[in-house]
Amino acid sequence: DKGNYAHYMQKEIFEQPVVVAQTLQSYIRPFEGEVALPDVDFDLGAVDRLTIVACGTSYYAGLVAKYWIEQFARVPVDIDVASEFRYRDPVLQPGGLALFVSQSGETADTLAALRHAKVQQQRIAVVVNVPTSSMAREADLLLPTHAGPEIGVASTKAFTCQLAVLAALAANFACKRGQIGAKDERSIVADLQQVPAALNAALGHDDDIAAMAHLIAPARDVLYLGRGPYYPMALEGALKLKEISYIHAEGYAAGEMKHGPIALIDEDVPVIVLAPSGPLFEKTVSNMQEVRARGGKIVLISDSEGIEEAGDGCIATIEMPKVHPLIAPIVYAVPVQLLAYHTAVLKGTDVDQPRNLAKSVTVE
Ligand code: F6R
């Protein structure tokens, strides 16, 4: 039942504060100030190499997790899309940990990759939304998301719930690896508890973003740029836009733009920049200047500080709440989802059932 919403996708975007809170409940103990994972029969603290495998939006969640896990737990992370991983005969040390991320838990390539990793004597961890799925059944460490059924073909709430679980995993892993102490853990728990309110604040920009969609809908190509964990968020923004509005979109690491895609930029190509203020912000501002010098139109998604500094000269800005860097990427999912949604609605596409796509890809 869509309730008062026009589409399931819209309903699912707006459910995010609730389902992310629901998901986090099973991973944090607010009173103890601890991050907790389900019990496993192996020592996570002894894991010194992690392989992450997934497809599509779930892969982008894994890519954000790579940044988090390397930064906080200082464990090297390999990541691949499942269709590549399973056929390239990856080098896996026996006893390593392989992590699979999937909404459905049935995606054929991801499931085959899981079975391949198992044969290669990897421990299997899965982040899945369907607790009865094949991947859930075959895991040594099951990390469920509690997004509830996701009906819209474009993944939204499952993605932010995956990110919430992966942030908790990164924090727990960092503790077990001795990279952070009890005090840092307590503060991470406090940050994670802010996520639902921050998602609500982001959703509060729905009307502005609906207006902004008029700037995007006429475009033939759109570029999304970001650095660090905002690079996978840029990839996700581009995927969301192309799959439901059929506008060609590319996500790029902001620093890579001048190695090719800058050739595309002219006054007809909107460039959506995802960049909270922080240590990498100045670098991204230089990339924005390169875009502007070629007549490109920039939409800046940032916090108040970032917009104050670099908002002038943008065709539009979207202000995200200023939150801890660990949780901020989760919040930036909302504006890219809403922008894709409203653009698709303007274009009159079938938002919940985009052409050529299936909710669960059970063939390779
Ligand atoms: C994009 C989307 C797909 C899925 C992908 C993996 O919005 O929904 O890219 O993320 O097909 O599906 P799961 O997560 O079920 O393995």
GROMACS .gro file of C-alpha atoms and ligand atoms in nm:
model
  380
    1ASP     CA    1   0.000   0.000   0.000
    2LYS     CA    2   0.144   0.334  -0.110
    3GLY     CA    3  -0.058   0.530   0.147
    4ASN     CA    4  -0.051   0.900   0.058
    5TYR     CA    5   0.246   0.864  -0.173
    6ALA     CA    6   0.235   0.871  -0.553
    7HIS     CA    7   0.489   0.590  -0.589
    8TYR     CA    8   0.644   0.315  -0.379
    9MET     CA    9   0.982   0.471  -0.442
   10GLN     CA   10   0.868   0.797  -0.289
   11LYS     CA   11   0.720   0.616   0.009
   12GLU     CA   12   1.040   0.419   0.056
   13ILE     CA   13   1.255   0.733   0.040
   14PHE     CA   14   1.045   0.887   0.315
   15GLU     CA   15   1.052   0.571   0.526
   16GLN     CA   16   1.428   0.597   0.564
   17PRO     CA   17   1.449   0.771   0.903
   18VAL     CA   18   1.229   0.500   1.055
   19VAL     CA   19   1.382   0.193   0.892
   20VAL     CA   20   1.738   0.312   0.943
   21ALA     CA   21   1.660   0.368   1.313
   22GLN     CA   22   1.505   0.022   1.322
   23THR     CA   23   1.816  -0.127   1.162
   24LEU     CA   24   2.057   0.056   1.390
   25GLN     CA   25   1.868  -0.069   1.694
   26SER     CA   26   2.009  -0.416   1.639
   27TYR     CA   27   2.367  -0.289   1.608
   28ILE     CA   28   2.408  -0.031   1.882
   29ARG     CA   29   2.363  -0.041   2.257
   30PRO     CA   30   2.307   0.326   2.336
   31PHE     CA   31   2.331   0.291   2.714
   32GLU     CA   32   2.656   0.099   2.706
   33GLY     CA   33   2.784   0.316   2.421
   34GLU     CA   34   2.874   0.003   2.227
   35VAL     CA   35   2.843  -0.124   1.874
   36ALA     CA   36   2.740  -0.490   1.876
   37LEU     CA   37   2.737  -0.750   1.601
   38PRO     CA   38   2.573  -1.093   1.615
   39ASP     CA   39   2.795  -1.366   1.764
   40VAL     CA   40   3.018  -1.555   1.525
   41ASP     CA   41   3.242  -1.857   1.563
   42PHE     CA   42   3.552  -1.674   1.439
   43ASP     CA   43   3.752  -1.383   1.571
   44LEU     CA   44   3.678  -1.069   1.372
   45GLY     CA   45   3.977  -0.904   1.537
   46ALA     CA   46   4.205  -1.157   1.366
   47VAL     CA   47   4.076  -1.070   1.018
   48ASP     CA   48   4.343  -0.871   0.838
   49ARG     CA   49   4.202  -0.862   0.486
   50LEU     CA   50   3.848  -0.814   0.364
   51THR     CA   51   3.690  -0.872   0.025
   52ILE     CA   52   3.359  -0.701  -0.054
   53VAL     CA   53   3.142  -0.817  -0.343
   54ALA     CA   54   2.802  -0.695  -0.464
   55CYS     CA   55   2.611  -0.557  -0.764
   56GLY     CA   56   2.459  -0.218  -0.849
   57THR     CA   57   2.351   0.001  -0.564
   58SER     CA   58   2.459  -0.263  -0.311
   59TYR     CA   59   2.807  -0.246  -0.466
   60TYR     CA   60   2.813   0.129  -0.407
   61ALA     CA   61   2.725   0.069  -0.040
   62GLY     CA   62   3.023  -0.169  -0.032
   63LEU     CA   63   3.243   0.098  -0.188
   64VAL     CA   64   3.151   0.346   0.085
   65ALA     CA   65   3.230   0.072   0.339
   66LYS     CA   66   3.575   0.028   0.188
   67TYR     CA   67   3.653   0.392   0.275
   68TRP     CA   68   3.516   0.348   0.627
   69ILE     CA   69   3.684   0.017   0.705
   70GLU     CA   70   4.022   0.124   0.573
   71GLN     CA   71   4.002   0.454   0.759
   72PHE     CA   72   3.874   0.327   1.092
   73ALA     CA   73   3.986  -0.037   1.116
   74ARG     CA   74   4.301   0.006   0.903
   75VAL     CA   75   4.231  -0.325   0.731
   76PRO     CA   76   4.289  -0.342   0.353
   77VAL     CA   77   3.968  -0.396   0.155
   78ASP     CA   78   3.936  -0.541  -0.194
   79ILE     CA   79   3.610  -0.475  -0.366
   80ASP     CA   80   3.458  -0.597  -0.688
   81VAL     CA   81   3.130  -0.625  -0.871
   82ALA     CA   82   3.012  -0.983  -0.845
   83SER     CA   83   3.008  -1.053  -1.219
   84GLU     CA   84   3.379  -0.966  -1.240
   85PHE     CA   85   3.485  -1.125  -0.912
   86ARG     CA   86   3.351  -1.467  -0.989
   87TYR     CA   87   3.526  -1.500  -1.325
   88ARG     CA   88   3.865  -1.343  -1.259
   89ASP     CA   89   3.990  -1.618  -1.029
   90PRO     CA   90   4.062  -1.376  -0.742
   91VAL     CA   91   4.354  -1.444  -0.510
   92LEU     CA   92   4.204  -1.524  -0.170
   93GLN     CA   93   4.404  -1.631   0.135
   94PRO     CA   94   4.240  -1.919   0.325
   95GLY     CA   95   4.074  -1.789   0.640
   96GLY     CA   96   4.003  -1.444   0.493
   97LEU     CA   97   3.668  -1.272   0.527
   98ALA     CA   98   3.442  -1.206   0.229
   99LEU     CA   99   3.146  -0.971   0.267
  100PHE     CA  100   2.848  -0.977   0.032
  101VAL     CA  101   2.592  -0.696   0.021
  102SER     CA  102   2.246  -0.754  -0.126
  103GLN     CA  103   1.895  -0.629  -0.076
  104SER     CA  104   1.729  -0.943  -0.212
  105GLY     CA  105   1.989  -1.197  -0.104
  106GLU     CA  106   1.918  -1.374  -0.436
  107THR     CA  107   2.114  -1.181  -0.701
  108ALA     CA  108   2.261  -1.457  -0.918
  109ASP     CA  109   2.610  -1.312  -0.963
  110THR     CA  110   2.647  -1.220  -0.597
  111LEU     CA  111   2.525  -1.560  -0.482
  112ALA     CA  112   2.762  -1.738  -0.721
  113ALA     CA  113   3.048  -1.517  -0.595
  114LEU     CA  114   2.959  -1.610  -0.236
  115ARG     CA  115   2.974  -1.981  -0.321
  116HIS     CA  116   3.303  -1.929  -0.501
  117ALA     CA  117   3.448  -1.755  -0.194
  118LYS     CA  118   3.324  -2.038   0.027
  119VAL     CA  119   3.506  -2.295  -0.185
  120GLN     CA  120   3.815  -2.077  -0.145
  121GLN     CA  121   3.780  -2.117   0.234
  122GLN     CA  122   3.665  -1.765   0.305
  123ARG     CA  123   3.446  -1.682   0.603
  124ILE     CA  124   3.121  -1.544   0.467
  125ALA     CA  125   2.956  -1.230   0.600
  126VAL     CA  126   2.640  -1.095   0.436
  127VAL     CA  127   2.441  -0.776   0.466
  128VAL     CA  128   2.095  -0.866   0.336
  129ASN     CA  129   1.743  -0.731   0.362
  130VAL     CA  130   1.558  -1.058   0.311
  131PRO     CA  131   1.635  -1.277   0.614
  132THR     CA  132   1.505  -1.595   0.449
  133SER     CA  133   1.714  -1.547   0.133
  134SER     CA  134   1.976  -1.787  -0.001
  135MET     CA  135   2.261  -1.554   0.096
  136ALA     CA  136   2.128  -1.522   0.450
  137ARG     CA  137   2.114  -1.901   0.482
  138GLU     CA  138   2.466  -1.953   0.354
  139ALA     CA  139   2.638  -1.693   0.572
  140ASP     CA  140   2.866  -1.744   0.872
  141LEU     CA  141   2.795  -1.389   0.986
  142LEU     CA  142   2.447  -1.259   0.900
  143LEU     CA  143   2.407  -0.883   0.926
  144PRO     CA  144   2.043  -0.811   0.842
  145THR     CA  145   1.907  -0.475   0.733
  146HIS     CA  146   1.556  -0.402   0.859
  147ALA     CA  147   1.434  -0.191   0.570
  148GLY     CA  148   1.117  -0.397   0.527
  149PRO     CA  149   1.000  -0.504   0.181
  150GLU     CA  150   1.132  -0.274  -0.092
  151ILE     CA  151   0.886  -0.262  -0.382
  152GLY     CA  152   1.028   0.014  -0.602
  153VAL     CA  153   1.278  -0.136  -0.845
  154ALA     CA  154   1.526   0.142  -0.769
  155SER     CA  155   1.683   0.068  -0.435
  156THR     CA  156   1.656   0.350  -0.180
  157LYS     CA  157   1.578   0.252   0.177
  158ALA     CA  158   1.766  -0.077   0.150
  159PHE     CA  159   2.076   0.123   0.048
  160THR     CA  160   2.074   0.358   0.348
  161CYS     CA  161   2.007   0.062   0.579
  162GLN     CA  162   2.305  -0.119   0.423
  163LEU     CA  163   2.518   0.189   0.489
  164ALA     CA  164   2.399   0.201   0.851
  165VAL     CA  165   2.497  -0.164   0.905
  166LEU     CA  166   2.829  -0.116   0.729
  167ALA     CA  167   2.911   0.189   0.943
  168ALA     CA  168   2.840  -0.019   1.254
  169LEU     CA  169   3.053  -0.300   1.113
  170ALA     CA  170   3.341  -0.058   1.043
  171ALA     CA  171   3.321   0.072   1.401
  172ASN     CA  172   3.305  -0.275   1.555
  173PHE     CA  173   3.588  -0.396   1.335
  174ALA     CA  174   3.797  -0.092   1.438
  175CYS     CA  175   3.741  -0.176   1.807
  176LYS     CA  176   3.827  -0.543   1.760
  177ARG     CA  177   4.140  -0.450   1.565
  178GLY     CA  178   4.243  -0.221   1.851
  179GLN     CA  179   4.227   0.089   1.631
  180ILE     CA  180   3.976   0.275   1.845
  181GLY     CA  181   3.904   0.265   2.219
  182ALA     CA  182   3.589   0.270   2.430
  183LYS     CA  183   3.568   0.648   2.426
  184ASP     CA  184   3.573   0.668   2.045
  185GLU     CA  185   3.325   0.382   2.027
  186ARG     CA  186   3.087   0.573   2.253
  187SER     CA  187   3.112   0.880   2.036
  188ILE     CA  188   3.053   0.676   1.718
  189VAL     CA  189   2.739   0.528   1.878
  190ALA     CA  190   2.622   0.881   1.955
  191ASP     CA  191   2.688   0.981   1.592
  192LEU     CA  192   2.500   0.681   1.457
  193GLN     CA  193   2.205   0.776   1.675
  194GLN     CA  194   2.194   1.111   1.491
  195VAL     CA  195   2.138   0.947   1.152
  196PRO     CA  196   1.756   0.927   1.156
  197ALA     CA  197   1.720   1.295   1.252
  198ALA     CA  198   1.974   1.395   0.988
  199LEU     CA  199   1.783   1.192   0.725
  200ASN     CA  200   1.467   1.378   0.830
  201ALA     CA  201   1.642   1.710   0.790
  202ALA     CA  202   1.756   1.607   0.441
  203LEU     CA  203   1.401   1.501   0.351
  204GLY     CA  204   1.286   1.847   0.455
  205HIS     CA  205   1.435   1.975   0.126
  206ASP     CA  206   1.190   1.774  -0.083
  207ASP     CA  207   1.007   2.079  -0.222
  208ASP     CA  208   1.329   2.257  -0.319
  209ILE     CA  209   1.458   1.945  -0.488
  210ALA     CA  210   1.128   1.898  -0.675
  211ALA     CA  211   1.173   2.254  -0.808
  212MET     CA  212   1.535   2.185  -0.897
  213ALA     CA  213   1.432   1.879  -1.100
  214HIS     CA  214   1.309   2.123  -1.367
  215LEU     CA  215   1.674   2.213  -1.426
  216ILE     CA  216   1.773   1.848  -1.469
  217ALA     CA  217   1.481   1.707  -1.668
  218PRO     CA  218   1.574   1.876  -2.001
  219ALA     CA  219   1.936   1.753  -1.985
  220ARG     CA  220   2.070   1.477  -2.203
  221ASP     CA  221   2.372   1.410  -1.985
  222VAL     CA  222   2.437   1.477  -1.618
  223LEU     CA  223   2.764   1.442  -1.431
  224TYR     CA  224   2.793   1.363  -1.059
  225LEU     CA  225   3.120   1.438  -0.881
  226GLY     CA  226   3.249   1.353  -0.535
  227ARG     CA  227   3.566   1.264  -0.346
  228GLY     CA  228   3.630   1.000  -0.082
  229PRO     CA  229   3.303   0.829   0.019
  230TYR     CA  230   3.116   1.088  -0.191
  231TYR     CA  231   3.265   0.929  -0.499
  232PRO     CA  232   3.051   0.614  -0.454
  233MET     CA  233   2.763   0.845  -0.362
  234ALA     CA  234   2.816   1.021  -0.696
  235LEU     CA  235   2.805   0.681  -0.870
  236GLU     CA  236   2.483   0.602  -0.686
  237GLY     CA  237   2.331   0.940  -0.777
  238ALA     CA  238   2.410   0.879  -1.143
  239LEU     CA  239   2.271   0.523  -1.134
  240LYS     CA  240   1.947   0.638  -0.970
  241LEU     CA  241   1.899   0.913  -1.229
  242LYS     CA  242   1.968   0.695  -1.531
  243GLU     CA  243   1.761   0.399  -1.423
  244ILE     CA  244   1.440   0.588  -1.353
  245SER     CA  245   1.458   0.904  -1.570
  246TYR     CA  246   1.655   0.750  -1.861
  247ILE     CA  247   1.884   1.054  -1.865
  248HIS     CA  248   2.242   0.954  -1.927
  249ALA     CA  249   2.442   1.020  -1.612
  250GLU     CA  250   2.794   0.942  -1.497
  251GLY     CA  251   2.946   0.946  -1.152
  252TYR     CA  252   3.310   1.044  -1.136
  253ALA     CA  253   3.574   1.094  -0.873
  254ALA     CA  254   3.605   1.473  -0.878
  255GLY     CA  255   3.981   1.455  -0.932
  256GLU     CA  256   3.938   1.231  -1.237
  257MET     CA  257   3.723   1.481  -1.423
  258LYS     CA  258   4.013   1.649  -1.594
  259HIS     CA  259   4.133   1.312  -1.722
  260GLY     CA  260   3.849   1.285  -1.969
  261PRO     CA  261   3.491   1.369  -1.879
  262ILE     CA  262   3.567   1.742  -1.870
  263ALA     CA  263   3.544   1.722  -2.248
  264LEU     CA  264   3.169   1.671  -2.209
  265ILE     CA  265   3.110   1.988  -2.014
  266ASP     CA  266   2.915   2.271  -2.169
  267GLU     CA  267   2.614   2.480  -2.071
  268ASP     CA  268   2.380   2.187  -2.136
  269VAL     CA  269   2.543   1.947  -1.890
  270PRO     CA  270   2.439   1.991  -1.528
  271VAL     CA  271   2.711   1.887  -1.284
  272ILE     CA  272   2.599   1.773  -0.943
  273VAL     CA  273   2.869   1.805  -0.682
  274LEU     CA  274   2.846   1.614  -0.353
  275ALA     CA  275   3.089   1.773  -0.112
  276PRO     CA  276   3.051   1.847   0.256
  277SER     CA  277   3.295   2.099   0.404
  278GLY     CA  278   3.613   1.937   0.533
  279PRO     CA  279   3.970   1.859   0.438
  280LEU     CA  280   3.891   1.765   0.076
  281PHE     CA  281   3.654   2.054   0.012
  282GLU     CA  282   3.908   2.295  -0.138
  283LYS     CA  283   4.013   2.033  -0.391
  284THR     CA  284   3.656   1.990  -0.503
  285VAL     CA  285   3.609   2.368  -0.522
  286SER     CA  286   3.894   2.377  -0.777
  287ASN     CA  287   3.713   2.112  -0.981
  288MET     CA  288   3.397   2.325  -0.963
  289GLN     CA  289   3.594   2.620  -1.102
  290GLU     CA  290   3.710   2.404  -1.391
  291VAL     CA  291   3.349   2.316  -1.465
  292ARG     CA  292   3.234   2.676  -1.440
  293ALA     CA  293   3.512   2.797  -1.669
  294ARG     CA  294   3.358   2.576  -1.939
  295GLY     CA  295   3.009   2.708  -1.886
  296GLY     CA  296   2.893   2.402  -1.688
  297LYS     CA  297   2.599   2.446  -1.452
  298ILE     CA  298   2.668   2.328  -1.099
  299VAL     CA  299   2.428   2.201  -0.837
  300LEU     CA  300   2.614   2.192  -0.506
  301ILE     CA  301   2.503   1.954  -0.233
  302SER     CA  302   2.694   2.051   0.081
  303ASP     CA  303   2.652   2.181   0.435
  304SER     CA  304   2.605   2.546   0.539
  305GLU     CA  305   2.979   2.608   0.553
  306GLY     CA  306   3.042   2.458   0.210
  307ILE     CA  307   2.752   2.646   0.052
  308GLU     CA  308   2.865   2.971   0.206
  309GLU     CA  309   3.209   2.923   0.061
  310ALA     CA  310   3.130   2.785  -0.282
  311GLY     CA  311   2.756   2.828  -0.342
  312ASP     CA  312   2.792   3.152  -0.542
  313GLY     CA  313   2.778   3.087  -0.910
  314CYS     CA  314   2.596   2.753  -0.870
  315ILE     CA  315   2.258   2.722  -1.039
  316ALA     CA  316   2.124   2.561  -0.722
  317THR     CA  317   2.239   2.441  -0.381
  318ILE     CA  318   2.098   2.186  -0.139
  319GLU     CA  319   2.198   2.228   0.223
  320MET     CA  320   2.257   1.910   0.419
  321PRO     CA  321   2.284   1.910   0.797
  322LYS     CA  322   2.640   1.921   0.926
  323VAL     CA  323   2.701   1.581   1.082
  324HIS     CA  324   3.000   1.366   1.173
  325PRO     CA  325   3.203   1.256   0.867
  326LEU     CA  326   3.134   0.889   0.941
  327ILE     CA  327   2.759   0.925   0.899
  328ALA     CA  328   2.741   1.209   0.645
  329PRO     CA  329   2.749   0.988   0.332
  330ILE     CA  330   2.430   0.817   0.453
  331VAL     CA  331   2.255   1.152   0.465
  332TYR     CA  332   2.373   1.255   0.117
  333ALA     CA  333   2.184   0.958  -0.028
  334VAL     CA  334   1.856   1.144   0.026
  335PRO     CA  335   1.907   1.442  -0.209
  336VAL     CA  336   2.032   1.224  -0.496
  337GLN     CA  337   1.735   0.990  -0.453
  338LEU     CA  338   1.487   1.279  -0.445
  339LEU     CA  339   1.647   1.450  -0.743
  340ALA     CA  340   1.624   1.131  -0.949
  341TYR     CA  341   1.268   1.072  -0.832
  342HIS     CA  342   1.135   1.418  -0.913
  343THR     CA  343   1.318   1.430  -1.246
  344ALA     CA  344   1.162   1.096  -1.345
  345VAL     CA  345   0.817   1.217  -1.237
  346LEU     CA  346   0.860   1.526  -1.457
  347LYS     CA  347   0.962   1.306  -1.747
  348GLY     CA  348   0.660   1.087  -1.690
  349THR     CA  349   0.846   0.757  -1.669
  350ASP     CA  350   0.724   0.454  -1.478
  351VAL     CA  351   0.915   0.529  -1.159
  352ASP     CA  352   0.845   0.207  -0.972
  353GLN     CA  353   0.890  -0.022  -1.274
  354PRO     CA  354   1.155   0.129  -1.500
  355ARG     CA  355   1.185  -0.030  -1.841
  356ASN     CA  356   1.416  -0.331  -1.886
  357LEU     CA  357   1.481  -0.371  -1.512
  358ALA     CA  358   1.380  -0.637  -1.261
  359LYS     CA  359   1.377  -0.603  -0.884
  360SER     CA  360   1.572  -0.920  -0.828
  361VAL     CA  361   1.825  -1.025  -1.091
  362THR     CA  362   1.832  -1.401  -1.051
  363VAL     CA  363   1.993  -1.472  -1.387
  364GLU     CA  364   2.348  -1.369  -1.471
  365F6R     C1  365   1.956   0.000  -0.839
  365F6R     C2  366   1.927  -0.138  -0.799
  365F6R     C3  367   2.019  -0.247  -0.845
  365F6R     C4  368   2.045  -0.346  -0.732
  365F6R     C5  369   2.127  -0.466  -0.782
  365F6R     C6  370   2.165  -0.561  -0.669
  365F6R     O1  371   1.864   0.088  -0.786
  365F6R     O2  372   1.832  -0.163  -0.731
  365F6R     O3  373   2.139  -0.194  -0.895
  365F6R     O4  374   2.113  -0.278  -0.629
  365F6R     O5  375   2.053  -0.534  -0.879
  365F6R     O6  376   2.052  -0.615  -0.609
  365F6R     P1  377   2.060  -0.682  -0.467
  365F6R     O7  378   2.096  -0.574  -0.369
  365F6R     O8  379   1.924  -0.739  -0.441
  365F6R     O9  380   2.167  -0.787  -0.473
   0.00000   0.00000   0.00000
